[in-house]
Coordinates of C-alpha atoms in Angstrom, one line a residue:
N433 CA -47.6 -22.3 135.3
T434 CA -47.0 -23.2 132.0
D435 CA -49.8 -24.6 130.5
N436 CA -51.7 -21.1 132.1
L437 CA -49.2 -19.7 129.6
L438 CA -50.0 -21.9 127.2
S439 CA -54.0 -21.7 127.4
G440 CA -53.5 -17.9 126.9
Q441 CA -51.0 -18.1 124.1
I442 CA -53.9 -20.3 121.9
I443 CA -56.6 -18.2 123.0
H444 CA -54.9 -14.9 121.8
F445 CA -54.0 -16.9 118.6
C446 CA -57.3 -18.2 118.1
R447 CA -59.0 -14.9 118.9
F448 CA -56.8 -13.2 116.4
T449 CA -57.6 -16.0 113.9
A450 CA -61.0 -15.9 115.0
T451 CA -61.4 -19.3 112.7
I452 CA -64.2 -21.9 113.7
E453 CA -61.4 -24.2 115.5
C454 CA -61.0 -21.1 118.2
S455 CA -64.9 -22.2 119.3
G456 CA -63.4 -25.3 120.7
Y457 CA -60.1 -23.7 122.4
N458 CA -62.5 -20.7 123.7

């Protein structure tokens, strides 16, 4: 699923940056 892949990428990016916004995605 493209959506699943996108979600994984966002989580990975958020985890890497560890920004407050990441909390929303996570």
